[in-house]
């Protein structure tokens, strides 16, 4: 990562360096995406392919009971992500 720090001057530089690589995107509503980033814009709208979406579902609780959490997953070939739902974009691990 040391050699990349000289190329990163602003936050969107990190996104630019992640084009055509697998990234993780956290969204509002307890959703997470993992896929290949193809394009982005200043609003954080994203175009991704080979996407796996993970949704955390919290079931309603009865009095004093522990909430149960279920995980649902689905796969999509291509996906447009509207930027106002994006919380974070995690670039791939670099060695």
mmCIF file of N, CA and C in Angstrom, residues 31-92:
data_model
loop_
_atom_site.group_PDB
_atom_site.id
_atom_site.type_symbol
_atom_site.label_atom_id
_atom_site.label_comp_id
_atom_site.label_asym_id
_atom_site.label_seq_id
_atom_site.Cartn_x
_atom_site.Cartn_y
_atom_site.Cartn_z
ATOM 1 N N UNK A 31 -27.418 -4.082 3.828
ATOM 2 C CA UNK A 31 -27.085 -4.812 2.597
ATOM 3 C C UNK A 31 -25.604 -4.631 2.289
ATOM 4 N N UNK A 32 -25.039 -5.639 1.673
ATOM 5 C CA UNK A 32 -23.636 -5.598 1.282
ATOM 6 C C UNK A 32 -23.497 -6.240 -0.084
ATOM 7 N N UNK A 33 -22.663 -5.644 -0.932
ATOM 8 C CA UNK A 33 -22.412 -6.159 -2.270
ATOM 9 C C UNK A 33 -20.943 -6.495 -2.413
ATOM 10 N N UNK A 34 -20.665 -7.537 -3.161
ATOM 11 C CA UNK A 34 -19.293 -7.865 -3.528
ATOM 12 C C UNK A 34 -19.312 -8.151 -5.019
ATOM 13 N N UNK A 35 -18.507 -7.386 -5.777
ATOM 14 C CA UNK A 35 -18.497 -7.573 -7.216
ATOM 15 C C UNK A 35 -17.393 -6.781 -7.879
ATOM 16 N N UNK A 36 -17.323 -6.884 -9.198
ATOM 17 C CA UNK A 36 -16.297 -6.197 -9.980
ATOM 18 C C UNK A 36 -16.812 -4.813 -10.344
ATOM 19 N N UNK A 37 -16.034 -3.797 -9.993
ATOM 20 C CA UNK A 37 -16.401 -2.406 -10.253
ATOM 21 C C UNK A 37 -16.013 -2.020 -11.679
ATOM 22 N N UNK A 38 -17.004 -1.542 -12.448
ATOM 23 C CA UNK A 38 -16.742 -1.151 -13.835
ATOM 24 C C UNK A 38 -16.761 0.359 -14.040
ATOM 25 N N UNK A 39 -17.621 1.074 -13.310
ATOM 26 C CA UNK A 39 -17.721 2.519 -13.497
ATOM 27 C C UNK A 39 -18.299 3.151 -12.232
ATOM 28 N N UNK A 40 -18.040 4.452 -12.072
ATOM 29 C CA UNK A 40 -18.562 5.226 -10.948
ATOM 30 C C UNK A 40 -18.653 6.676 -11.392
ATOM 31 N N UNK A 41 -19.371 7.485 -10.611
ATOM 32 C CA UNK A 41 -19.399 8.919 -10.879
ATOM 33 C C UNK A 41 -19.296 9.680 -9.559
ATOM 34 N N UNK A 42 -19.405 10.978 -9.631
ATOM 35 C CA UNK A 42 -19.250 11.825 -8.451
ATOM 36 C C UNK A 42 -20.339 11.653 -7.411
ATOM 37 N N UNK A 43 -21.449 11.034 -7.786
ATOM 38 C CA UNK A 43 -22.536 10.773 -6.837
ATOM 39 C C UNK A 43 -22.402 9.398 -6.199
ATOM 40 N N UNK A 44 -21.335 8.671 -6.538
ATOM 41 C CA UNK A 44 -21.076 7.302 -6.095
ATOM 42 C C UNK A 44 -22.060 6.310 -6.701
ATOM 43 N N UNK A 45 -22.690 6.667 -7.838
ATOM 44 C CA UNK A 45 -23.419 5.672 -8.607
ATOM 45 C C UNK A 45 -22.382 4.696 -9.130
ATOM 46 N N UNK A 46 -22.681 3.402 -9.063
ATOM 47 C CA UNK A 46 -21.717 2.372 -9.428
ATOM 48 C C UNK A 46 -22.319 1.410 -10.443
ATOM 49 N N UNK A 47 -21.495 0.935 -11.348
ATOM 50 C CA UNK A 47 -21.847 -0.168 -12.233
ATOM 51 C C UNK A 47 -20.943 -1.332 -11.840
ATOM 52 N N UNK A 48 -21.562 -2.461 -11.493
ATOM 53 C CA UNK A 48 -20.806 -3.629 -11.034
ATOM 54 C C UNK A 48 -21.275 -4.863 -11.777
ATOM 55 N N UNK A 49 -20.391 -5.847 -11.896
ATOM 56 C CA UNK A 49 -20.756 -7.140 -12.489
ATOM 57 C C UNK A 49 -20.377 -8.255 -11.535
ATOM 58 N N UNK A 50 -20.907 -9.458 -11.825
ATOM 59 C CA UNK A 50 -20.639 -10.638 -11.010
ATOM 60 C C UNK A 50 -20.839 -10.314 -9.532
ATOM 61 N N UNK A 51 -22.028 -9.814 -9.213
ATOM 62 C CA UNK A 51 -22.326 -9.268 -7.892
ATOM 63 C C UNK A 51 -23.026 -10.291 -7.012
ATOM 64 N N UNK A 52 -22.552 -10.406 -5.780
ATOM 65 C CA UNK A 52 -23.253 -11.174 -4.765
ATOM 66 C C UNK A 52 -23.769 -10.187 -3.723
ATOM 67 N N UNK A 53 -25.084 -10.188 -3.515
ATOM 68 C CA UNK A 53 -25.705 -9.312 -2.523
ATOM 69 C C UNK A 53 -25.993 -10.133 -1.275
ATOM 70 N N UNK A 54 -25.635 -9.579 -0.124
ATOM 71 C CA UNK A 54 -25.910 -10.203 1.165
ATOM 72 C C UNK A 54 -26.820 -9.272 1.951
ATOM 73 N N UNK A 55 -27.947 -9.806 2.410
ATOM 74 C CA UNK A 55 -28.920 -9.011 3.155
ATOM 75 C C UNK A 55 -29.062 -9.609 4.548
ATOM 76 N N UNK A 56 -28.902 -8.771 5.563
ATOM 77 C CA UNK A 56 -29.105 -9.202 6.947
ATOM 78 C C UNK A 56 -30.560 -8.908 7.314
ATOM 79 N N UNK A 57 -31.296 -9.938 7.709
ATOM 80 C CA UNK A 57 -32.709 -9.794 8.045
ATOM 81 C C UNK A 57 -32.871 -10.046 9.538
ATOM 82 N N UNK A 58 -33.337 -9.017 10.257
ATOM 83 C CA UNK A 58 -33.566 -9.142 11.693
ATOM 84 C C UNK A 58 -35.057 -9.368 11.903
ATOM 85 N N UNK A 59 -35.406 -10.534 12.442
ATOM 86 C CA UNK A 59 -36.808 -10.858 12.695
ATOM 87 C C UNK A 59 -37.294 -10.110 13.934
ATOM 88 N N UNK A 60 -38.564 -9.716 13.944
ATOM 89 C CA UNK A 60 -39.110 -9.005 15.110
ATOM 90 C C UNK A 60 -38.973 -9.845 16.381
ATOM 91 N N UNK A 61 -38.798 -9.173 17.488
ATOM 92 C CA UNK A 61 -38.582 -9.876 18.762
ATOM 93 C C UNK A 61 -39.848 -9.855 19.605
ATOM 94 N N UNK A 62 -40.024 -10.921 20.371
ATOM 95 C CA UNK A 62 -41.086 -10.973 21.370
ATOM 96 C C UNK A 62 -40.517 -10.401 22.664
ATOM 97 N N UNK A 63 -41.324 -10.186 23.641
ATOM 98 C CA UNK A 63 -40.879 -9.600 24.920
ATOM 99 C C UNK A 63 -39.701 -10.361 25.505
ATOM 100 N N UNK A 64 -38.570 -9.692 25.626
ATOM 101 C CA UNK A 64 -37.393 -10.264 26.253
ATOM 102 C C UNK A 64 -36.635 -11.288 25.437
ATOM 103 N N UNK A 65 -37.113 -11.641 24.285
ATOM 104 C CA UNK A 65 -36.429 -12.649 23.464
ATOM 105 C C UNK A 65 -35.286 -12.007 22.688
ATOM 106 N N UNK A 66 -34.315 -12.825 22.360
ATOM 107 C CA UNK A 66 -33.202 -12.353 21.539
ATOM 108 C C UNK A 66 -33.658 -12.270 20.086
ATOM 109 N N UNK A 67 -33.261 -11.197 19.393
ATOM 110 C CA UNK A 67 -33.643 -11.134 17.977
ATOM 111 C C UNK A 67 -32.909 -12.201 17.170
ATOM 112 N N UNK A 68 -33.607 -12.764 16.206
ATOM 113 C CA UNK A 68 -32.941 -13.736 15.336
ATOM 114 C C UNK A 68 -32.542 -13.020 14.048
ATOM 115 N N UNK A 69 -31.365 -13.329 13.574
ATOM 116 C CA UNK A 69 -30.822 -12.698 12.385
ATOM 117 C C UNK A 69 -30.631 -13.769 11.316
ATOM 118 N N UNK A 70 -31.215 -13.510 10.155
ATOM 119 C CA UNK A 70 -31.048 -14.414 9.024
ATOM 120 C C UNK A 70 -30.254 -13.706 7.944
ATOM 121 N N UNK A 71 -29.585 -14.477 7.132
ATOM 122 C CA UNK A 71 -28.804 -13.926 6.020
ATOM 123 C C UNK A 71 -29.367 -14.484 4.720
ATOM 124 N N UNK A 72 -29.676 -13.569 3.801
ATOM 125 C CA UNK A 72 -30.147 -13.976 2.476
ATOM 126 C C UNK A 72 -29.119 -13.514 1.453
ATOM 127 N N UNK A 73 -28.862 -14.352 0.455
ATOM 128 C CA UNK A 73 -27.885 -14.008 -0.585
ATOM 129 C C UNK A 73 -28.504 -14.216 -1.943
ATOM 130 N N UNK A 74 -28.061 -13.404 -2.906
ATOM 131 C CA UNK A 74 -28.459 -13.603 -4.298
ATOM 132 C C UNK A 74 -27.342 -13.124 -5.209
ATOM 133 N N UNK A 75 -27.328 -13.644 -6.415
ATOM 134 C CA UNK A 75 -26.282 -13.317 -7.380
ATOM 135 C C UNK A 75 -26.891 -12.600 -8.571
ATOM 136 N N UNK A 76 -26.199 -11.565 -9.065
ATOM 137 C CA UNK A 76 -26.640 -10.818 -10.240
ATOM 138 C C UNK A 76 -25.466 -10.641 -11.183
ATOM 139 N N UNK A 77 -25.720 -10.780 -12.473
ATOM 140 C CA UNK A 77 -24.660 -10.636 -13.475
ATOM 141 C C UNK A 77 -24.184 -9.192 -13.593
ATOM 142 N N UNK A 78 -25.130 -8.245 -13.627
ATOM 143 C CA UNK A 78 -24.789 -6.825 -13.789
ATOM 144 C C UNK A 78 -25.727 -6.019 -12.907
ATOM 145 N N UNK A 79 -25.203 -4.937 -12.316
ATOM 146 C CA UNK A 79 -26.005 -4.170 -11.370
ATOM 147 C C UNK A 79 -25.618 -2.698 -11.417
ATOM 148 N N UNK A 80 -26.630 -1.844 -11.397
ATOM 149 C CA UNK A 80 -26.441 -0.402 -11.226
ATOM 150 C C UNK A 80 -26.797 -0.093 -9.782
ATOM 151 N N UNK A 81 -25.903 0.576 -9.054
ATOM 152 C CA UNK A 81 -26.135 0.927 -7.659
ATOM 153 C C UNK A 81 -26.278 2.438 -7.567
ATOM 154 N N UNK A 82 -27.403 2.897 -7.068
ATOM 155 C CA UNK A 82 -27.605 4.339 -6.913
ATOM 156 C C UNK A 82 -26.772 4.840 -5.739
ATOM 157 N N UNK A 83 -26.050 5.921 -5.956
ATOM 158 C CA UNK A 83 -25.066 6.396 -4.997
ATOM 159 C C UNK A 83 -25.600 6.836 -3.653
ATOM 160 N N UNK A 84 -26.864 7.285 -3.569
ATOM 161 C CA UNK A 84 -27.341 7.775 -2.276
ATOM 162 C C UNK A 84 -27.533 6.656 -1.255
ATOM 163 N N UNK A 85 -27.458 5.391 -1.680
ATOM 164 C CA UNK A 85 -27.545 4.275 -0.755
ATOM 165 C C UNK A 85 -26.202 3.728 -0.308
ATOM 166 N N UNK A 86 -25.113 4.242 -0.896
ATOM 167 C CA UNK A 86 -23.774 3.729 -0.599
ATOM 168 C C UNK A 86 -23.257 4.326 0.707
ATOM 169 N N UNK A 87 -22.818 3.448 1.608
ATOM 170 C CA UNK A 87 -22.203 3.887 2.860
ATOM 171 C C UNK A 87 -20.685 3.866 2.743
ATOM 172 N N UNK A 88 -20.148 2.768 2.174
ATOM 173 C CA UNK A 88 -18.692 2.693 1.983
ATOM 174 C C UNK A 88 -18.350 1.764 0.839
ATOM 175 N N UNK A 89 -17.197 2.012 0.268
ATOM 176 C CA UNK A 89 -16.641 1.140 -0.775
ATOM 177 C C UNK A 89 -15.266 0.708 -0.281
ATOM 178 N N UNK A 90 -15.072 -0.588 -0.176
ATOM 179 C CA UNK A 90 -13.806 -1.126 0.299
ATOM 180 C C UNK A 90 -13.032 -1.691 -0.901
ATOM 181 N N UNK A 91 -11.861 -1.140 -1.153
ATOM 182 C CA UNK A 91 -11.064 -1.643 -2.278
ATOM 183 C C UNK A 91 -10.503 -3.024 -1.971
ATOM 184 N N UNK A 92 -10.015 -3.713 -2.990
ATOM 185 C CA UNK A 92 -9.439 -5.046 -2.762
ATOM 186 C C UNK A 92 -8.160 -4.942 -1.927
#
